[in-house]
Each structure stands twice: as C-alpha cells, then as structure tokens.
Amino acid sequence: MPDATFKIFRGDRDGGELYEYKVPIAPGMVVLDALHYIQAHDAPDLAVRWNCKAGKCGSCSAEVNGRPRLTCKTRLDALPLDQPITVQPMKSFPVLKDLVTDVSWNYRVNKKIPPFTPRPNVEWKMDQREVDRVQEFRKCIECFLCQNVCHVLRDHEKQEQFGGPRFFVRIAGLEMHPLDGLSRTELLKEELGIGLCNITKCCTEVCPEDIHITDNAIIPLKERVVDDFYDPVRWFLRKLSGKKH
Amino acid sequence: MAESRTATVRSGFGVTMRRDAWWVELIPVVVILGAFTVYATWRTFENNYYEFGPYLSPFYSPLIKPKWWPLSPAILILWAPLGFRATCYYYRKAYYRAFFLDPPGCAVGESHPHRYSGETRFPFILQNLHRYFLYVAIVFLFILWYDAIAAFWFPSATGKHFGIGIGSLVLLVNIILLTGYTLSCHSLRHIVGGNVDCFSCVVAGGPRHGAWRGVSFLNERHMLFAWLSLISVGLADLYVRLVASGAIADLRLL
Ligand code: SF4
Ligand code: SF4
Ligand code: FES
Ligand code: FES
C-alpha cells in the first residue's frame, strides 16, 4: 500500500509549525492510528490525547484537514490521499503541546450549572415518553468539538459571556427532565449568553454523537428564555398572577 | 482566555484549512433569497395583475383596499409573512451565514475584528418575537386555504361552478407547502408541547405529547418546507400575474 503524508502541528502555546510525516496506509486505518504510527516510528514525543479509540471517550478531538473531528473516527479512506493530511489542535482552546489542548475552561463553565434538583416530594416515577426526549442529551461524550467550532468562541472569543453548545445540551437535559424543579433560564440568558448563539448550526454539523444540538437543545431553550423574558403577553400574565415563571 | 490561545490556526476572513468548497452552499441561499426579495419587492409595489377569475395572488391576500390607502394593498399585509420568514429560525441560520458571513462556514474565519452581539441587541433581539409572527401566519393560513378552495369555483352566467384550472392546482400546491412550513415551525413545536417537562403531570399531557411529536416530525423537514414554500409562493404569484396580464392563457382541465 502507498504512504500517506501527514502535516502535523508541533508546538506549544508560544507557537509552532506543521511537520511532515509519512505513514504506510493499512486497511481500515483511522487518523489516530497514523498518529500512533508516527509516535512509534518518528516522533516519540508527539503529544496526543486519546483513550478509547472507539469514539466514546471524547479525548482525541483535533482538526483534520481543517474540520473538527474525532481522530479515532476519521478513516483515511474517507480523506483525499493525494495531498498531505493536516492535523492541528482545536483552535478554540490553548495548546499545551502539539495536539493536546487545555479544555479546562469547559469545566469552569460546567460548574456554573446547578445540577439536577428534584421537585420537593416528587414521586420517583418517570414516563417513558419523557425519558425518550432527554435521552439524546445524555449521549454527549464531552469531546468539545462543538465548543471548538462555535464561532462565538472560535472567532469572537466570548468565553467570558458564553457557555457554548455543549452546556446548552446539558441544560436542555436538565430543564426538560420530568422530575427537576429548577429553572435555569436566567442563567442561560445572563451568564451563559444563549442570545449570542445565532443558531448557525456548526455545532450540530460536527457532533460525533449526532445530537441535534441546535434544533433539539438550543432552540427549545431559546423558546423557554422567550417565555420567561421576552414574551410581552406572558410578562403581563405573570404580573397579574404575581408568579415568577 | 483569549490571550493564552496559540495561533495554531490563523484567523481572518475566509481563512481555513478546510479543503472542500465550503462556500458552495452559500450560493443557492444568496441566489434564491436574493431573487425572491427582488421579485417580491417589485410585485408588492406593482399594484396590478394580482387577480384573475377565481385566482388571487398570495402576495395580495387578504385583499384589503381601504379608501384612504393610495398605494399597493400588498404593502398592508406583506409585513406579516415576510416578518414570519425573516424571524424564522431556519432563515436566520441561512442569512446569518450567507449574507452576514457570521460565520461564512463552519471552521472558516471571519473578518477581524468585528463587533458581535448575536441576538442580544437591537435589531436581532427582536427575533425573540418570532412566535407572534407565527400567530399571524396561522391566521393567514386560513385565509390562503379559503383562496385555494375558492380557486376551484369559476364564475359563470348561472353563478359559480366547480372547475379545475392550472391556477387552481398551483394555488393548492402552494397552500399545502405553506401549511407544511408553518406547522413545522420551531416556535409551534415549543408551544404545542415542547414547553412541557412532565407530560404525565399536566392537563392533556397525552395530546400535547402527541402534538409535539407530530410537529417534531414535520420540524425535521423545516428547511425543506422553507425552500419549497418560498419557491411555490413566488411561482403562484408569477402564475397569477402571467394569466392576469394576458401573457399566457390559463388552461382549464375541467
Ligand atoms: S448554533 Fe449557536 S452554539 Fe451552535 S455553533 Fe452556531 S452559534 Fe455556536
Ligand atoms: S454535544 Fe456532541 S460535539 Fe458537543 S461535546 Fe457533546 S458529543 Fe461532543
Ligand atoms: S479516543 Fe476516545 S473518542 Fe477517540
Ligand atoms: S422556525 Fe421557521 S417558521 Fe418558525
């Protein structure tokens, strides 16, 4: 089999460049296999984060030919091999070394979200229909590819004002939970800046778990924010009844 | 955060390591939305050729002609369907990408630096009122269904009688597609049941879950309905204009 040429980012937060490596192609090979080949033969110090090699741990995210992907789920036979394959770290996070980025900002955002809080004296019984709806949001493997591609973070660098699609997915799972008693709409509007999302759907396009992030999480949450903050009739009815939500 | 990032991927308008022709998907949006806007604006102000026999152009329906209004009657009503489409979640995605280039494509750089406030400031904060345009659009659906049915009743010396012209079919197909578009709306999906957390705890939880499922099914095809109904409404108006101006003759099938 012929060789594939890779151009891989090597460097750290002070800078770096693309280095070229040749890898013999084997049937069924994925980009992560090629990175491991390079580690084994040419560059033992190449930093790559990975764990499961099965598309389930969400560790191996990178940009392959400019597209945010799990390297363990990107097969070489799906890439044009007549040109070098570029592999770069996720652009929206600070590089630690080579392909490994510091994603700790995500964990800080996560801490802002009040966890599942059951309604007082709720009966611990759930209807299958309600479970089915929130199941989708539980598929998230926290690969942060959606965070990486989202232009609010990637281009506008609104990390301080915006939570990002992964956390809208998490909140959707909590807000639509049949037993949860909290409302997180104010958090969404104020601290996590859901209004900054302009529903351009790049997050949905890259999600390896095929979560319909924009249609099933973000837009329904935006509608809930409208209910609580923008809908003038609801505002009026709330004033009349004296209720908060 | 920002200062600690490394320039691993360069920034700047259109800068990307993507190899595919990412800009191709912008072309149909620019061409079709652009052409529709130009055509609809011209037809709104033309104030002519909007009725023929039992056919009424959807751009002029409902036909309201108050004495005090000197301009085209279309201006009085078109704000509603146009506002509905302009604030539609799908079209927002399409025009933010294709016309505002924010972003031009996924993982494709934007012009730097530029101010960005998403939908948090005027005018885009008004997108949050989409549901009110939906309410009006539902009223328009009834009116356009009335028009589509009326388009099968042709005037004759002895009163109106049933018939089928190409125009009747054009208006029927159009209203079916418009119904698909309206019933697949994200705001409708929220209102009919999406806003419920616990279907087994609320009044009429079963029917609401059923309605939510039904709208969700259509909602997965919302983009398709958005384009088909945009094209059909333009073509329906064009057909009425062509027969009303005498450019072509309406073919009667029955
Ligand atoms: S839809 Fe919203 S959250 Fe998702 S990538 Fe686009 S702007 Fe970001
Ligand atoms: S929502 Fe999808 S893309 Fe985002 S972190 Fe979870 S699995 Fe990854
Ligand atoms: S290595 Fe676990 S998702 Fe790729
Ligand atoms: S979301 Fe498109 S019409 Fe409501």
XYZ file of C-alpha atoms and ligand atoms in Angstrom:
523
model
C 0.000 0.000 0.000
C 1.235 3.546 -0.675
C 2.196 6.002 2.023
C 0.004 8.846 3.237
C 1.616 12.174 4.018
C 0.648 13.958 7.211
C 1.327 17.523 8.241
C 1.015 17.701 11.982
C 1.148 20.711 14.259
C 4.076 20.521 16.651
C 4.500 23.246 19.206
C 3.031 24.802 22.307
C 1.264 27.976 23.373
C 4.188 30.086 22.212
C 3.848 28.858 18.661
C 4.737 26.000 16.408
C 4.508 24.746 12.877
C 3.364 21.868 10.716
C 5.804 18.955 10.387
C 5.598 16.390 7.648
C 5.480 12.631 8.283
C 4.949 9.634 6.019
C 2.761 6.774 7.207
C 2.151 3.449 5.400
C -1.567 3.021 4.885
C -3.229 -0.082 6.297
C -6.818 -1.156 5.602
C -9.354 0.423 7.952
C -6.796 2.874 9.320
C -8.005 5.969 11.156
C -6.116 9.221 11.730
C -5.394 8.249 15.350
C -3.699 5.046 14.096
C -1.471 7.191 11.922
C -0.616 9.427 14.889
C 0.315 6.341 16.873
C 2.457 5.110 13.997
C 4.282 8.434 13.967
C 4.767 8.254 17.737
C 6.151 4.736 17.419
C 8.479 5.382 14.481
C 9.340 9.045 14.022
C 8.351 11.264 16.915
C 8.036 9.539 20.298
C 7.437 12.921 21.909
C 4.371 13.740 19.768
C 1.646 14.672 22.269
C -1.767 13.204 21.505
C -4.674 12.751 23.906
C -6.712 9.603 23.482
C -8.300 6.863 25.498
C -10.833 4.544 23.970
C -10.163 4.560 20.237
C -13.857 3.804 19.910
C -15.419 7.253 19.612
C -16.706 7.125 23.163
C -14.314 8.942 25.487
C -14.179 12.232 23.578
C -10.431 12.689 24.128
C -8.978 12.600 20.634
C -10.576 15.731 19.158
C -8.499 17.668 16.622
C -8.853 19.408 13.267
C -8.259 17.093 10.343
C -7.922 18.937 7.048
C -9.449 21.906 8.837
C -12.535 20.043 10.050
C -13.127 19.400 13.741
C -13.186 15.615 14.135
C -12.536 12.729 16.476
C -9.266 11.390 15.087
C -10.276 7.853 16.094
C -13.392 8.055 13.945
C -11.816 9.624 10.876
C -10.884 6.920 8.409
C -8.079 7.545 5.959
C -10.105 6.058 3.116
C -12.551 8.937 3.572
C -9.806 11.529 3.011
C -8.125 12.585 -0.235
C -4.707 10.934 -0.012
C -3.156 12.675 -2.994
C -2.445 15.676 -0.751
C -0.982 15.843 2.758
C -3.493 15.399 5.579
C -3.199 18.232 8.080
C -3.825 17.536 11.756
C -3.994 20.500 14.101
C -5.149 21.013 17.676
C -8.566 22.510 18.383
C -8.290 26.204 17.634
C -10.577 27.480 20.378
C -8.523 26.135 23.283
C -4.983 26.951 24.386
C -2.420 24.450 23.171
C -0.494 22.606 25.841
C 1.677 20.617 23.476
C 1.235 19.510 19.866
C -2.329 18.186 19.531
C -3.196 18.419 23.220
C -5.210 21.439 24.290
C -6.246 22.790 27.659
C -10.010 22.313 27.810
C -10.348 23.255 31.491
C -12.400 26.363 30.633
C -15.248 23.933 29.871
C -15.139 22.514 33.368
C -15.370 26.003 34.806
C -18.492 26.671 32.742
C -19.929 23.359 33.859
C -19.617 24.392 37.497
C -21.967 27.325 36.916
C -24.852 24.961 36.133
C -26.983 23.910 39.090
C -27.197 20.108 38.938
C -30.339 18.015 38.829
C -32.578 19.147 41.679
C -35.769 17.138 42.107
C -39.016 18.918 42.908
C -39.863 18.648 46.617
C -41.727 15.429 47.465
C -41.708 14.327 43.857
C -42.746 10.786 43.093
C -39.716 8.975 41.603
C -41.538 7.726 38.596
C -40.889 8.774 35.037
C -42.892 8.234 31.928
C -41.044 6.582 29.044
C -42.074 9.448 26.718
C -40.284 11.947 28.930
C -37.186 9.802 29.244
C -37.056 9.373 25.473
C -36.859 13.101 24.891
C -33.929 13.780 27.239
C -32.054 10.611 26.321
C -30.465 12.303 23.325
C -28.701 14.846 25.529
C -27.119 12.078 27.609
C -25.210 10.818 24.589
C -22.700 13.678 24.845
C -19.129 12.388 25.217
C -17.669 15.825 26.015
C -15.361 15.856 23.044
C -15.833 19.662 22.914
C -15.783 19.675 19.129
C -18.971 21.728 19.208
C -17.325 24.249 21.549
C -14.321 24.357 19.257
C -16.264 25.042 16.062
C -18.747 27.519 17.523
C -17.868 30.899 16.041
C -18.942 32.701 19.229
C -15.941 31.096 20.931
C -13.684 30.422 17.968
C -13.844 33.815 16.271
C -15.474 36.177 18.744
C -13.716 34.752 21.800
C -16.696 35.300 24.091
C -15.559 32.711 26.605
C -16.453 35.013 29.471
C -20.025 35.681 28.305
C -20.978 32.431 26.589
C -21.388 28.848 27.767
C -21.292 27.127 24.403
C -23.345 24.380 22.776
C -22.105 21.502 24.938
C -23.522 23.159 28.017
C -26.773 24.069 26.314
C -27.094 20.343 25.652
C -26.511 19.607 29.324
C -29.002 22.258 30.431
C -31.601 21.027 27.934
C -31.355 17.604 29.580
C -31.929 19.177 32.995
C -34.638 21.659 32.008
C -36.696 19.018 30.215
C -36.178 16.471 32.982
C -39.624 15.462 34.253
C -38.563 15.438 37.916
C -36.311 18.501 38.016
C -37.702 21.506 39.825
C -35.266 24.310 38.938
C -35.426 26.885 36.191
C -32.137 27.746 34.526
C -33.490 30.279 32.021
C -31.992 33.253 33.845
C -28.599 31.549 33.907
C -28.948 30.827 30.197
C -29.803 34.408 29.356
C -27.449 36.229 31.672
C -24.378 34.169 32.449
C -24.272 31.667 29.624
C -25.303 34.154 26.941
C -27.605 31.927 24.895
C -28.616 35.062 22.958
C -25.102 35.165 21.490
C -25.813 31.934 19.631
C -27.142 32.810 16.203
C -28.292 29.243 15.521
C -25.944 28.794 12.581
C -25.666 25.084 13.411
C -21.939 24.376 13.090
C -22.101 22.621 16.448
C -24.725 20.233 15.092
C -22.632 19.597 11.984
C -19.589 18.418 13.946
C -21.189 16.469 16.802
C -19.866 12.891 16.552
C -22.797 11.659 18.637
C -25.249 13.150 16.155
C -27.008 15.142 18.848
C -29.299 17.657 17.160
C -27.785 20.371 19.306
C -29.367 23.388 17.660
C -32.822 22.022 16.888
C -33.411 19.933 19.987
C -31.429 21.747 22.686
C -30.621 25.355 21.796
C -33.806 26.426 20.014
C -36.118 24.870 22.644
C -34.045 26.634 25.325
C -34.224 29.918 23.438
C -38.003 29.488 23.345
C -38.032 28.925 27.115
C -35.967 32.090 27.577
C -38.526 33.920 25.419
C -41.296 32.576 27.676
C -39.619 33.983 30.765
C -38.037 37.196 29.477
C -39.266 38.438 26.096
C -42.873 37.406 25.558
C -44.932 40.518 26.418
C -48.195 38.629 26.946
C -46.585 36.167 29.318
C -44.909 39.047 31.113
C -48.305 40.677 31.565
C -49.891 37.434 32.780
C -47.041 36.971 35.247
C -47.605 40.487 36.571
C -51.293 39.722 37.007
C -50.728 36.417 38.765
C -47.629 37.507 40.706
C -45.757 34.320 39.728
C -42.132 34.336 38.623
C -42.423 31.716 35.869
C -8.614 33.092 27.917
C -8.143 34.755 24.592
C -4.576 35.874 25.217
C -3.459 32.385 26.129
C -4.503 30.845 22.848
C -1.873 29.900 20.366
C -2.151 30.935 16.760
C -2.258 27.327 15.627
C -4.836 28.107 13.005
C -4.616 31.563 11.500
C -7.555 33.928 11.836
C -9.061 36.260 9.280
C -11.865 36.337 6.778
C -12.216 33.108 4.828
C -9.089 31.618 6.416
C -9.484 27.897 6.870
C -7.600 24.656 6.468
C -10.721 23.081 5.010
C -10.137 21.564 1.583
C -13.726 21.322 0.443
C -15.578 24.099 -1.369
C -17.327 25.308 1.800
C -18.616 28.421 0.041
C -20.716 26.410 -2.433
C -23.604 26.050 -0.001
C -23.871 29.839 0.280
C -24.591 30.280 -3.428
C -28.167 28.893 -3.592
C -29.085 30.877 -0.473
C -27.786 34.121 -1.934
C -29.319 33.452 -5.360
C -32.757 32.198 -4.275
C -33.260 34.545 -1.308
C -31.857 37.452 -3.302
C -34.043 36.742 -6.347
C -37.119 36.269 -4.188
C -36.527 39.545 -2.362
C -36.125 41.487 -5.600
C -39.163 39.839 -7.209
C -41.374 40.207 -4.112
C -40.439 43.873 -3.700
C -41.233 44.622 -7.328
C -44.552 42.765 -7.145
C -45.521 44.437 -3.889
C -45.247 47.849 -5.456
C -46.554 46.900 -8.897
C -50.150 47.017 -7.637
C -51.520 45.277 -10.724
C -52.283 41.829 -12.220
C -52.977 40.115 -8.917
C -56.431 38.735 -9.687
C -57.741 36.576 -12.483
C -61.108 34.829 -12.405
C -61.219 32.996 -9.069
C -57.463 33.307 -8.554
C -55.947 35.763 -6.107
C -52.183 36.118 -5.787
C -50.874 35.091 -2.344
C -48.898 38.354 -2.273
C -52.171 40.290 -2.223
C -54.221 38.062 0.053
C -56.190 39.063 2.060
C -57.074 41.812 -0.378
C -57.643 44.912 1.716
C -58.210 48.140 -0.176
C -59.180 50.944 2.176
C -60.123 54.264 0.532
C -57.519 56.170 2.498
C -54.689 53.987 1.238
C -53.284 55.234 -2.064
C -50.526 52.634 -2.524
C -50.460 48.917 -3.279
C -52.708 46.861 -0.971
C -49.911 44.284 -0.717
C -47.931 46.677 1.486
C -50.675 46.500 4.101
C -50.375 42.759 4.566
C -46.999 41.531 3.355
C -45.178 42.560 6.536
C -46.770 39.543 8.198
C -45.474 36.686 6.001
C -42.184 38.493 5.445
C -41.740 39.040 9.182
C -42.576 35.389 9.778
C -39.859 34.285 7.373
C -37.332 36.908 8.441
C -37.533 35.765 12.067
C -37.756 32.034 11.227
C -35.030 30.033 12.936
C -34.081 28.337 9.687
C -33.839 31.512 7.607
C -31.880 33.172 10.373
C -29.263 30.478 10.046
C -29.289 30.833 6.262
C -28.891 34.595 6.106
C -26.516 34.977 9.029
C -24.219 32.652 7.146
C -24.786 33.731 3.546
C -25.356 37.481 3.900
C -23.721 38.432 7.204
C -20.920 35.843 6.845
C -21.169 35.308 10.582
C -19.807 32.675 10.165
C -19.292 32.218 6.400
C -18.828 28.481 7.016
C -18.005 26.142 9.878
C -14.365 26.485 10.963
C -13.931 29.247 8.388
C -12.524 32.530 9.695
C -14.497 35.744 9.961
C -13.335 39.260 9.283
C -11.408 40.553 12.266
C -12.068 42.430 14.343
C -15.776 42.980 14.181
C -18.341 43.589 16.841
C -20.656 40.720 17.504
C -23.598 40.578 19.820
C -25.547 37.705 18.277
C -29.213 38.098 19.079
C -28.727 40.068 22.279
C -29.100 43.607 20.912
C -31.369 45.583 18.611
C -32.364 44.718 15.905
C -31.656 40.994 16.249
C -33.053 40.800 19.760
C -36.449 41.156 18.056
C -36.008 37.642 16.667
C -37.334 36.603 20.066
C -40.801 37.691 18.936
C -40.980 35.058 16.198
C -43.944 33.380 17.906
C -46.096 36.470 17.350
C -45.447 36.283 13.621
C -46.410 32.622 13.889
C -49.787 33.557 15.378
C -50.450 35.913 12.459
C -49.154 33.321 9.976
C -51.710 30.827 11.260
C -54.493 33.339 10.513
C -53.014 33.794 7.029
C -53.064 30.031 6.526
C -56.842 30.001 6.927
C -57.178 32.891 4.512
C -54.965 31.259 1.898
C -56.812 27.946 2.270
C -60.024 29.862 1.602
C -58.386 31.377 -1.514
C -57.134 27.982 -2.683
C -60.580 26.414 -2.353
C -62.234 29.441 -3.966
C -59.837 28.976 -6.909
C -61.857 25.876 -7.857
C -65.107 27.834 -8.236
C -65.287 29.657 -11.530
C -67.809 32.405 -12.213
C -70.319 31.742 -15.000
C -73.622 33.167 -16.192
C -75.524 30.888 -13.793
C -73.393 31.574 -10.749
C -70.228 29.837 -9.612
C -69.469 26.289 -10.634
C -66.729 23.827 -9.830
C -63.821 23.613 -12.206
C -60.103 22.950 -12.257
C -57.625 25.237 -13.901
C -53.850 25.091 -13.767
C -54.114 28.101 -11.461
C -56.352 26.148 -9.049
C -53.699 23.466 -8.772
C -50.887 25.992 -8.429
C -52.654 27.690 -5.520
C -53.484 24.331 -3.933
C -49.905 23.061 -4.051
C -48.751 26.396 -2.668
C -51.059 26.332 0.333
C -50.122 22.721 1.112
C -46.437 23.681 1.169
C -47.156 26.810 3.216
C -49.073 24.666 5.687
C -46.104 22.311 5.930
C -43.815 25.260 6.526
C -45.993 26.825 9.229
C -46.771 23.578 11.040
C -43.079 22.667 11.187
C -42.141 25.928 12.945
C -39.844 25.673 15.964
C -41.970 28.078 17.986
C -45.070 25.998 17.278
C -43.148 22.911 18.401
C -42.469 24.680 21.676
C -45.998 25.973 22.156
C -47.859 22.719 21.436
C -45.824 20.624 23.849
C -42.116 21.397 23.819
C -42.599 23.659 26.831
C -43.845 20.754 28.951
C -41.297 18.927 31.130
C -43.569 16.297 32.567
C -46.309 15.154 30.174
C -47.748 12.847 32.796
C -48.173 15.742 35.270
C -50.055 18.288 33.140
C -53.592 18.577 31.848
C -53.957 16.971 28.413
C -50.389 15.653 28.602
C -51.133 12.833 26.155
C -52.492 15.028 23.347
C -49.756 17.591 23.960
C -47.085 14.943 23.677
C -48.774 13.705 20.500
C -48.889 17.237 19.081
C -45.239 17.779 19.988
C -44.291 14.512 18.288
C -46.267 15.466 15.195
C -44.740 18.930 14.926
C -41.287 17.451 15.653
C -41.728 15.079 12.709
C -42.500 17.998 10.413
C -39.859 20.155 12.093
C -37.113 17.804 10.948
C -38.121 18.835 7.425
C -38.463 22.546 8.208
C -35.621 23.586 5.909
C -37.169 21.681 3.027
C -40.571 23.276 3.608
C -38.929 26.692 3.952
C -37.413 26.466 0.471
C -40.275 24.692 -1.273
C -42.879 27.080 0.092
C -40.751 30.128 -0.726
C -40.451 28.969 -4.319
C -44.108 27.943 -4.541
C -45.410 31.252 -3.226
C -43.255 33.146 -5.726
C -44.361 30.891 -8.577
C -48.029 31.099 -7.547
C -47.852 34.882 -7.718
C -45.986 34.710 -11.012
C -48.644 32.424 -12.475
C -51.465 34.766 -11.471
C -49.513 37.677 -12.881
C -48.923 35.919 -16.196
C -52.558 34.968 -16.710
C -53.882 38.278 -15.397
C -51.632 40.273 -17.705
C -52.587 38.059 -20.651
C -49.025 36.843 -21.178
C -50.301 33.249 -21.064
C -53.774 31.711 -21.066
C -54.984 29.742 -18.062
C -55.535 26.160 -19.077
C -58.831 24.695 -17.829
C -58.701 20.994 -17.094
C -62.333 20.736 -16.060
S -25.649 27.094 16.556
Fe -25.086 28.524 18.182
S -23.951 27.298 19.639
Fe -24.047 26.097 17.744
S -22.143 26.640 16.680
Fe -23.719 28.049 15.951
S -23.583 29.875 17.239
Fe -22.454 28.204 18.282
S -22.570 17.809 22.180
Fe -21.598 16.494 20.652
S -19.903 17.735 19.870
Fe -20.539 18.678 21.761
S -19.226 17.839 23.335
Fe -21.077 16.558 23.289
S -20.619 14.910 21.855
Fe -19.047 16.486 21.537
S -10.053 8.019 21.543
Fe -11.929 8.030 22.633
S -13.167 9.187 21.316
Fe -11.368 8.985 20.165
S -38.913 28.460 12.877
Fe -39.138 28.679 10.776
S -41.161 29.409 10.690
Fe -40.890 29.282 12.832
